[in-house]
Amino acid sequence: MSSIVVQFLNGLAGASTLFLIAVGLSLIFGVTRIVNFAHGSLYMLGIYIAYSAVGAFGAAGALGFWGAILAAALAVGLFGALVEVLILRRIYQAPELFQLLATFALVLMVKDFVLWAWGPEDLLGPRAPGLDGAVAILGQRFPEYDLFMIAVGPVVLGLLWLLLNRTRWGTLVRAATQDREMVGALGVNQKWLFTGVFALGAFLAGLGGALQVPREPAQLFLDLTAIADAFVIVVVGGMGSIPGAFLAALIIGEVKAFCIGLGNVTLLGVEVSFSKLTLVIEFIVMAIVLVVRPWGLLGRPQAAQRAAPTHIEPPLRAALRGLAAGAAVLALALAALPLTGAAYTVVLMTDILIFALFAASLHFIMGPAGMVSFGHAAYFGLGAYGAGLVLLRAGAPMEVALAAGPLAAALGAAVFGWFCVRLAGVYFAMLTLAFAQIGWSVVFQWDSFTGGSNGLVGVWPAAWLSSKSAFYLFVLVLCGAGLAALRRILFSPFGYALRAGRDSPLRCDAIGIDIKRLQWAAFTLVGAFAGTAGALYAFSKGSLSPDLMAIPRSVDALVMVLLGGVQTLAGPAVGAAAFTWLQDTIARNTEYWQSLLGATILIIVLAFPQGIVGSLARLGTRAEAE
Amino acid sequence: MSAVLAVERLSKAFGGVQAVQGVSFALGEGELLAMIGPNGAGKTTCFNMVNGQLAPDSGSVRIGGVDTVGRPPREIWRMGVGRTFQITATFASMTVRENVQMALISHRRRLASLWTRAASLYRDEADRLLERVGIREQAERACSVLAYGDLKRVELAVALANEPRLLLMDEPTAGMAPKERITLMELVGEIVRERRIAVLYTEHDMDVVFGHADRVIVLDRGRLIASGTGDEVRDNPEVRQVYLGSRGRA
Ligand SMILES: Nc1ncnc2c1ncn2[C@@H]1O[C@H](COP(=O)(O)OP(=O)(O)OP(=O)(O)O)[C@@H](O)[C@H]1O
Ligand SMILES: [Mg+2]
């Protein structure tokens, strides 16, 4: 009994932190309609800055400690304001995808900055002066600081309520949340309102981080764990709803606390480790809420947004005869590559081909079908693990294992996709990310089957493909066929219907097209293609690791597609080539590849939203016109 | 003669707003019925309940004698109901011809085909439909660059693709010049006679209404306040009040 009470209190203390992160994300989304992927990074910055500030101000005195916490939160708020003014302001009119990516670029850059400034070691801060003891609750010791944390959530909720309901600024924020145009029409300076809201959201995230200093060490992966939690809470509670964020933080906080409290339990003879399943369980809570109430517990349905005219792509044109000939020449040239004896190039080209197929499979759903997935690596990973596990655990020959990869991926995509296609826009993106994260955490934690964080080794191809050149040719044939098939399907009635669904779901429904079903089929289909790429990748490297399906890999795929250009068919292949080559060249020479990648993303989003192929095509038409 | 469309005591509220209240009317083969009423009268809401986009709070919709309440639009379409929208809904990234081909492909149930080229399916048939609505020469243009009046014609061609027996047109001539409106409605009249289609349409331009409709029904604040021939409706005192605003509406 007493342990249940303590578990419950633990949940409340955790909920406060979750609320601080999520409420800022929700506020920012409500006003700017931007889902700030970098919100977890702001939280992480809060911890690191607070750690240093406590050191500088002196942790012994209450004034020094609390001053440091506040200073850290303010610094993060200021950083948020800067980010808004320098970057976000330029992309409010951009498609959602670009906004998500721009903020993800910040994630990468902040991570490298933290690595550079504080190094890779975990940093544990001192305890809070005056709150460093424990009290006895029903005979169990409970930290005083956690009692303080329990109070923080409701206090911040109350202060925010006062701010939003009792001040003029708050009224404006609420008005902007309901109707952006109206505020603009009232002559309110929207720009500074947005900056203010972003700074407030950042401040809250920073505060959430800073307050964690006595509770947990500052670590480099906190950004992604925090953002995943914040997504779950904001989606469960309802985008833009502050009470919703509070309610959801309580639910998730408690669910997590009880999972950890349960520890290992034997269910039907199987030992289940609940403490390891926290991530899975909170995502399951989110999936259920999303299916039952797609707009969250206390949120309201979003009005459908029409694509701005500038984002409409031109009609598909059949390939020119020259293009087909060009493709044939390119294929021949690629097939001749091993003859040159450039071993390193052969390996690099194998990677490029595999990623070209992976990127093209993502492009298929995000471009023509208009479904932007932030978790596409899940199917790459499922393909890789499907193949690897069938090879290693079932002892099947490579040929069979290679077929099992896409099958596993398609199966996963069919299950996840069934939920995902019910949603659109940012909700779709968040749910795909959530499912990818579930997949990742299962693979990461299931030591006995998947090899856990260490992964598995010994995933080698059959003897006839053991040379790098033979395997390269094999990949060339499979990926080439895959790319050709995807392209062909885009020109088929099925592909057209998907584009129709993206352009006007209303019209689709009015001419008998069951668009959700087609989208589900497409999601499953591209899962198989991504799975093929994943299986080939596993065999090319000889090993498996959970990184194959982690969030950054999903983002890599998004960047490849964007780099090439979403609205072009050749784009994904070109983007994959450019990306893989750049990564290979740069990552070998610097520790800070991530921030370079981030900078690249920002440049694409701000300066070349059409991607490489799209920009070239535009140059071409301009030259023609002259 | 059994009615192609029979609507009975249809009602729908949005929150506190009673958008449609106990509206009943019927429509026979080859008949052109105009539904008029001031902005916000509930016309589009009626259309949405007829084609399944909205579920009515109460009342029934029968198409060819079959109750369709609760069926999604795509099923009702397969029963032979074509629709054009007040705010045009076309596939912006496709050409005019492809828009019509899309409807034909769906009509022939070829959507799941992965290997044939969509652009070569039912091409001539699409062109004939475009010819019929007078925009054959724009077949290759992208819908995103079309003039609004032409988009309305594309919608008409799309709506005709499944050989409907009932056509719902929400403000088919909005965005057209007065002369173009008359031509388009004459065209619709011809098609209706030719194919014996029943047409329900809304319109704000009174010339278009009185010159082309066989019958007119009038909605105001969700209620049906008059129905009859053009002349009968025009002389109805309540209708005159609504349109002349002598009731002092805000
Ligand atoms: N989805 C909705 N949610 C809430 N209210 C709605 C919705 N659709 C319509 N309404 C309301 O119902 C009433 C009837 O609207 P409707 O669009 O049917 O009118 P209408 O006769 O088509 O007007 P118009 O001539 O302007 O097209 C209006 O008061 C409108 O504000
Ligand atoms: Mg209307």
Short mmCIF file of N, CA and C in Angstrom, two decimals, chain A residues 306 312-319 484-485 488-497 499-515 518 525, chain B residues 51 53 73-74 77-78 81 83-85 87-95 98 102-103 105-106 110-119 121 140 142 144 155 158:
data_model
loop_
_atom_site.label_atom_id
_atom_site.label_comp_id
_atom_site.label_asym_id
_atom_site.label_seq_id
_atom_site.Cartn_x
_atom_site.Cartn_y
_atom_site.Cartn_z
N ARG A 306 -5.59 24.29 -46.49
CA ARG A 306 -5.39 24.08 -47.91
C ARG A 306 -3.95 24.40 -48.27
N ILE A 312 1.73 23.80 -55.03
CA ILE A 312 1.11 22.83 -55.92
C ILE A 312 2.12 22.41 -56.99
N GLU A 313 2.26 21.09 -57.14
CA GLU A 313 3.25 20.66 -58.11
C GLU A 313 2.62 20.58 -59.50
N PRO A 314 3.43 20.68 -60.52
CA PRO A 314 2.92 20.60 -61.89
C PRO A 314 2.51 19.16 -62.21
N PRO A 315 1.66 18.97 -63.23
CA PRO A 315 1.25 17.61 -63.61
C PRO A 315 2.45 16.76 -63.98
N LEU A 316 2.30 15.45 -63.80
CA LEU A 316 3.36 14.51 -64.18
C LEU A 316 3.48 14.48 -65.69
N ARG A 317 4.71 14.43 -66.16
CA ARG A 317 4.91 14.27 -67.60
C ARG A 317 5.61 12.93 -67.82
N ALA A 318 5.21 12.24 -68.85
CA ALA A 318 5.90 10.99 -69.17
C ALA A 318 7.35 11.32 -69.48
N ALA A 319 8.26 10.38 -69.16
CA ALA A 319 9.68 10.62 -69.39
C ALA A 319 9.95 10.86 -70.87
N ALA A 484 12.66 1.56 -60.41
CA ALA A 484 11.84 1.57 -61.63
C ALA A 484 10.40 1.23 -61.30
N ALA A 485 10.22 0.25 -60.40
CA ALA A 485 8.86 -0.16 -60.05
C ALA A 485 8.12 0.99 -59.36
N ARG A 488 7.11 3.46 -61.94
CA ARG A 488 6.02 2.96 -62.76
C ARG A 488 4.68 3.08 -62.02
N ILE A 489 4.70 2.73 -60.73
CA ILE A 489 3.47 2.76 -59.94
C ILE A 489 2.93 4.19 -59.82
N LEU A 490 3.85 5.15 -59.79
CA LEU A 490 3.39 6.53 -59.69
C LEU A 490 2.58 6.95 -60.90
N PHE A 491 2.86 6.33 -62.04
CA PHE A 491 2.13 6.68 -63.25
C PHE A 491 0.87 5.82 -63.43
N SER A 492 0.67 4.87 -62.52
CA SER A 492 -0.48 3.96 -62.65
C SER A 492 -1.71 4.61 -62.01
N PRO A 493 -2.88 4.03 -62.24
CA PRO A 493 -4.09 4.55 -61.58
C PRO A 493 -3.92 4.65 -60.07
N PHE A 494 -3.25 3.68 -59.46
CA PHE A 494 -3.03 3.70 -58.03
C PHE A 494 -2.25 4.96 -57.61
N GLY A 495 -1.15 5.21 -58.34
CA GLY A 495 -0.34 6.40 -58.05
C GLY A 495 -1.12 7.68 -58.26
N TYR A 496 -1.88 7.72 -59.33
CA TYR A 496 -2.70 8.91 -59.59
C TYR A 496 -3.72 9.12 -58.48
N ALA A 497 -4.33 8.01 -58.05
CA ALA A 497 -5.34 8.14 -57.00
C ALA A 497 -4.73 8.69 -55.71
N ARG A 499 -2.19 10.76 -55.54
CA ARG A 499 -2.01 12.21 -55.73
C ARG A 499 -3.35 12.91 -55.62
N ALA A 500 -4.39 12.26 -56.14
CA ALA A 500 -5.72 12.83 -56.05
C ALA A 500 -6.11 13.01 -54.58
N GLY A 501 -5.77 12.01 -53.77
CA GLY A 501 -6.10 12.09 -52.36
C GLY A 501 -5.36 13.22 -51.65
N ARG A 502 -4.13 13.46 -52.08
CA ARG A 502 -3.38 14.57 -51.51
C ARG A 502 -3.98 15.90 -51.94
N ASP A 503 -4.35 16.01 -53.22
CA ASP A 503 -4.85 17.28 -53.74
C ASP A 503 -6.22 17.64 -53.17
N SER A 504 -7.12 16.68 -53.12
CA SER A 504 -8.47 16.98 -52.65
C SER A 504 -9.19 15.73 -52.15
N PRO A 505 -9.06 15.45 -50.85
CA PRO A 505 -9.76 14.31 -50.28
C PRO A 505 -11.27 14.42 -50.51
N LEU A 506 -11.76 15.65 -50.49
CA LEU A 506 -13.19 15.88 -50.68
C LEU A 506 -13.65 15.38 -52.04
N ARG A 507 -12.91 15.75 -53.06
CA ARG A 507 -13.27 15.34 -54.41
C ARG A 507 -13.14 13.83 -54.57
N CYS A 508 -12.08 13.26 -53.96
CA CYS A 508 -11.91 11.81 -54.02
C CYS A 508 -13.14 11.10 -53.52
N ASP A 509 -13.59 11.53 -52.34
CA ASP A 509 -14.75 10.89 -51.75
C ASP A 509 -15.97 11.04 -52.66
N ALA A 510 -16.03 12.18 -53.36
CA ALA A 510 -17.19 12.43 -54.21
C ALA A 510 -17.10 11.70 -55.55
N ILE A 511 -15.98 11.04 -55.84
CA ILE A 511 -15.95 10.24 -57.06
C ILE A 511 -15.56 8.79 -56.73
N GLY A 512 -15.98 8.36 -55.56
CA GLY A 512 -15.90 6.94 -55.25
C GLY A 512 -14.54 6.40 -54.85
N ILE A 513 -13.58 7.28 -54.57
CA ILE A 513 -12.25 6.78 -54.21
C ILE A 513 -12.14 6.66 -52.69
N ASP A 514 -11.88 5.46 -52.19
CA ASP A 514 -11.72 5.25 -50.75
C ASP A 514 -10.26 5.56 -50.41
N ILE A 515 -9.98 6.83 -50.16
CA ILE A 515 -8.60 7.27 -50.12
C ILE A 515 -7.84 6.70 -48.93
N LEU A 518 -6.54 3.32 -49.85
CA LEU A 518 -5.41 3.39 -50.78
C LEU A 518 -4.15 3.86 -50.05
N LEU A 525 2.92 -0.86 -48.89
CA LEU A 525 3.77 -1.11 -50.06
C LEU A 525 5.16 -0.49 -49.89
N ASN B 51 -25.54 14.04 -50.40
CA ASN B 51 -24.47 13.20 -50.97
C ASN B 51 -23.65 12.47 -49.90
N GLN B 53 -22.00 13.56 -47.22
CA GLN B 53 -20.85 14.16 -46.56
C GLN B 53 -21.16 14.50 -45.11
N PRO B 73 -20.07 9.30 -48.92
CA PRO B 73 -20.23 9.88 -50.26
C PRO B 73 -19.82 8.94 -51.38
N ARG B 74 -18.72 8.18 -51.15
CA ARG B 74 -18.24 7.35 -52.26
C ARG B 74 -19.23 6.27 -52.64
N TRP B 77 -22.09 8.00 -54.50
CA TRP B 77 -21.64 8.29 -55.87
C TRP B 77 -21.85 7.07 -56.77
N ARG B 78 -21.56 5.90 -56.23
CA ARG B 78 -21.71 4.68 -57.03
C ARG B 78 -23.18 4.37 -57.33
N VAL B 81 -24.80 9.41 -58.31
CA VAL B 81 -25.00 10.80 -57.88
C VAL B 81 -23.71 11.59 -58.15
N ARG B 83 -21.60 15.32 -58.24
CA ARG B 83 -21.70 16.55 -57.46
C ARG B 83 -20.64 17.56 -57.89
N THR B 84 -21.01 18.84 -57.93
CA THR B 84 -20.02 19.90 -58.04
C THR B 84 -20.09 20.72 -56.77
N PHE B 85 -18.96 21.34 -56.41
CA PHE B 85 -18.88 22.03 -55.13
C PHE B 85 -18.96 23.55 -55.28
N ILE B 87 -17.19 25.70 -53.54
CA ILE B 87 -15.78 26.04 -53.72
C ILE B 87 -15.18 24.86 -54.45
N THR B 88 -14.75 25.05 -55.69
CA THR B 88 -14.38 23.92 -56.53
C THR B 88 -13.35 23.01 -55.86
N ALA B 89 -13.55 21.73 -56.01
CA ALA B 89 -12.61 20.75 -55.50
C ALA B 89 -12.12 19.92 -56.68
N THR B 90 -10.95 20.29 -57.20
CA THR B 90 -10.36 19.51 -58.30
C THR B 90 -8.96 19.10 -57.88
N PHE B 91 -8.34 18.25 -58.68
CA PHE B 91 -6.98 17.81 -58.38
C PHE B 91 -6.01 18.78 -59.03
N ALA B 92 -5.46 19.67 -58.21
CA ALA B 92 -4.69 20.80 -58.74
C ALA B 92 -3.42 20.37 -59.46
N SER B 93 -2.83 19.24 -59.06
CA SER B 93 -1.56 18.87 -59.68
C SER B 93 -1.78 18.02 -60.94
N MET B 94 -3.03 17.92 -61.39
CA MET B 94 -3.28 17.14 -62.60
C MET B 94 -3.83 18.04 -63.70
N THR B 95 -3.75 17.52 -64.91
CA THR B 95 -4.32 18.29 -66.01
C THR B 95 -5.84 18.14 -65.98
N GLU B 98 -6.82 14.71 -67.01
CA GLU B 98 -6.55 13.71 -65.96
C GLU B 98 -7.60 13.75 -64.85
N MET B 102 -9.54 10.46 -63.93
CA MET B 102 -9.57 9.93 -62.57
C MET B 102 -10.97 9.43 -62.20
N ALA B 103 -11.97 10.24 -62.54
CA ALA B 103 -13.35 9.83 -62.24
C ALA B 103 -13.74 8.61 -63.06
N ILE B 105 -11.69 6.30 -64.22
CA ILE B 105 -10.95 5.15 -63.69
C ILE B 105 -11.67 4.60 -62.45
N SER B 106 -12.12 5.51 -61.60
CA SER B 106 -12.84 5.07 -60.41
C SER B 106 -14.17 4.41 -60.78
N ARG B 110 -10.85 0.68 -61.67
CA ARG B 110 -9.47 0.31 -62.04
C ARG B 110 -8.46 0.93 -61.10
N LEU B 111 -8.91 1.40 -59.90
CA LEU B 111 -8.02 2.15 -59.00
C LEU B 111 -6.84 1.33 -58.49
N ALA B 112 -7.04 0.03 -58.32
CA ALA B 112 -5.99 -0.77 -57.70
C ALA B 112 -4.94 -1.22 -58.72
N SER B 113 -5.11 -0.81 -59.96
CA SER B 113 -4.15 -1.23 -60.97
C SER B 113 -2.80 -0.54 -60.76
N LEU B 114 -1.72 -1.34 -60.72
CA LEU B 114 -0.41 -0.77 -60.41
C LEU B 114 0.47 -0.63 -61.64
N TRP B 115 0.06 -1.22 -62.75
CA TRP B 115 1.02 -1.29 -63.85
C TRP B 115 0.62 -0.52 -65.10
N THR B 116 -0.68 -0.38 -65.37
CA THR B 116 -1.07 0.37 -66.58
C THR B 116 -0.79 1.86 -66.38
N ARG B 117 -0.66 2.56 -67.48
CA ARG B 117 -0.45 4.01 -67.39
C ARG B 117 -1.80 4.70 -67.31
N ALA B 118 -2.00 5.43 -66.22
CA ALA B 118 -3.29 6.07 -66.01
C ALA B 118 -3.61 7.06 -67.13
N ALA B 119 -2.56 7.75 -67.62
CA ALA B 119 -2.81 8.82 -68.58
C ALA B 119 -3.34 8.29 -69.91
N LEU B 121 -5.58 5.75 -70.08
CA LEU B 121 -6.88 5.10 -69.87
C LEU B 121 -8.03 6.06 -70.15
N GLU B 140 -5.01 19.76 -71.81
CA GLU B 140 -3.63 19.51 -71.36
C GLU B 140 -3.17 20.47 -70.28
N ALA B 142 -2.84 22.41 -66.65
CA ALA B 142 -2.95 22.03 -65.25
C ALA B 142 -4.17 22.72 -64.65
N SER B 144 -4.46 23.83 -61.83
CA SER B 144 -4.07 24.92 -60.93
C SER B 144 -3.99 26.26 -61.65
N GLU B 155 -15.43 20.58 -63.13
CA GLU B 155 -16.23 19.87 -62.12
C GLU B 155 -17.46 19.24 -62.75
N VAL B 158 -16.40 16.17 -64.61
CA VAL B 158 -16.10 15.11 -63.65
C VAL B 158 -17.39 14.51 -63.10
#
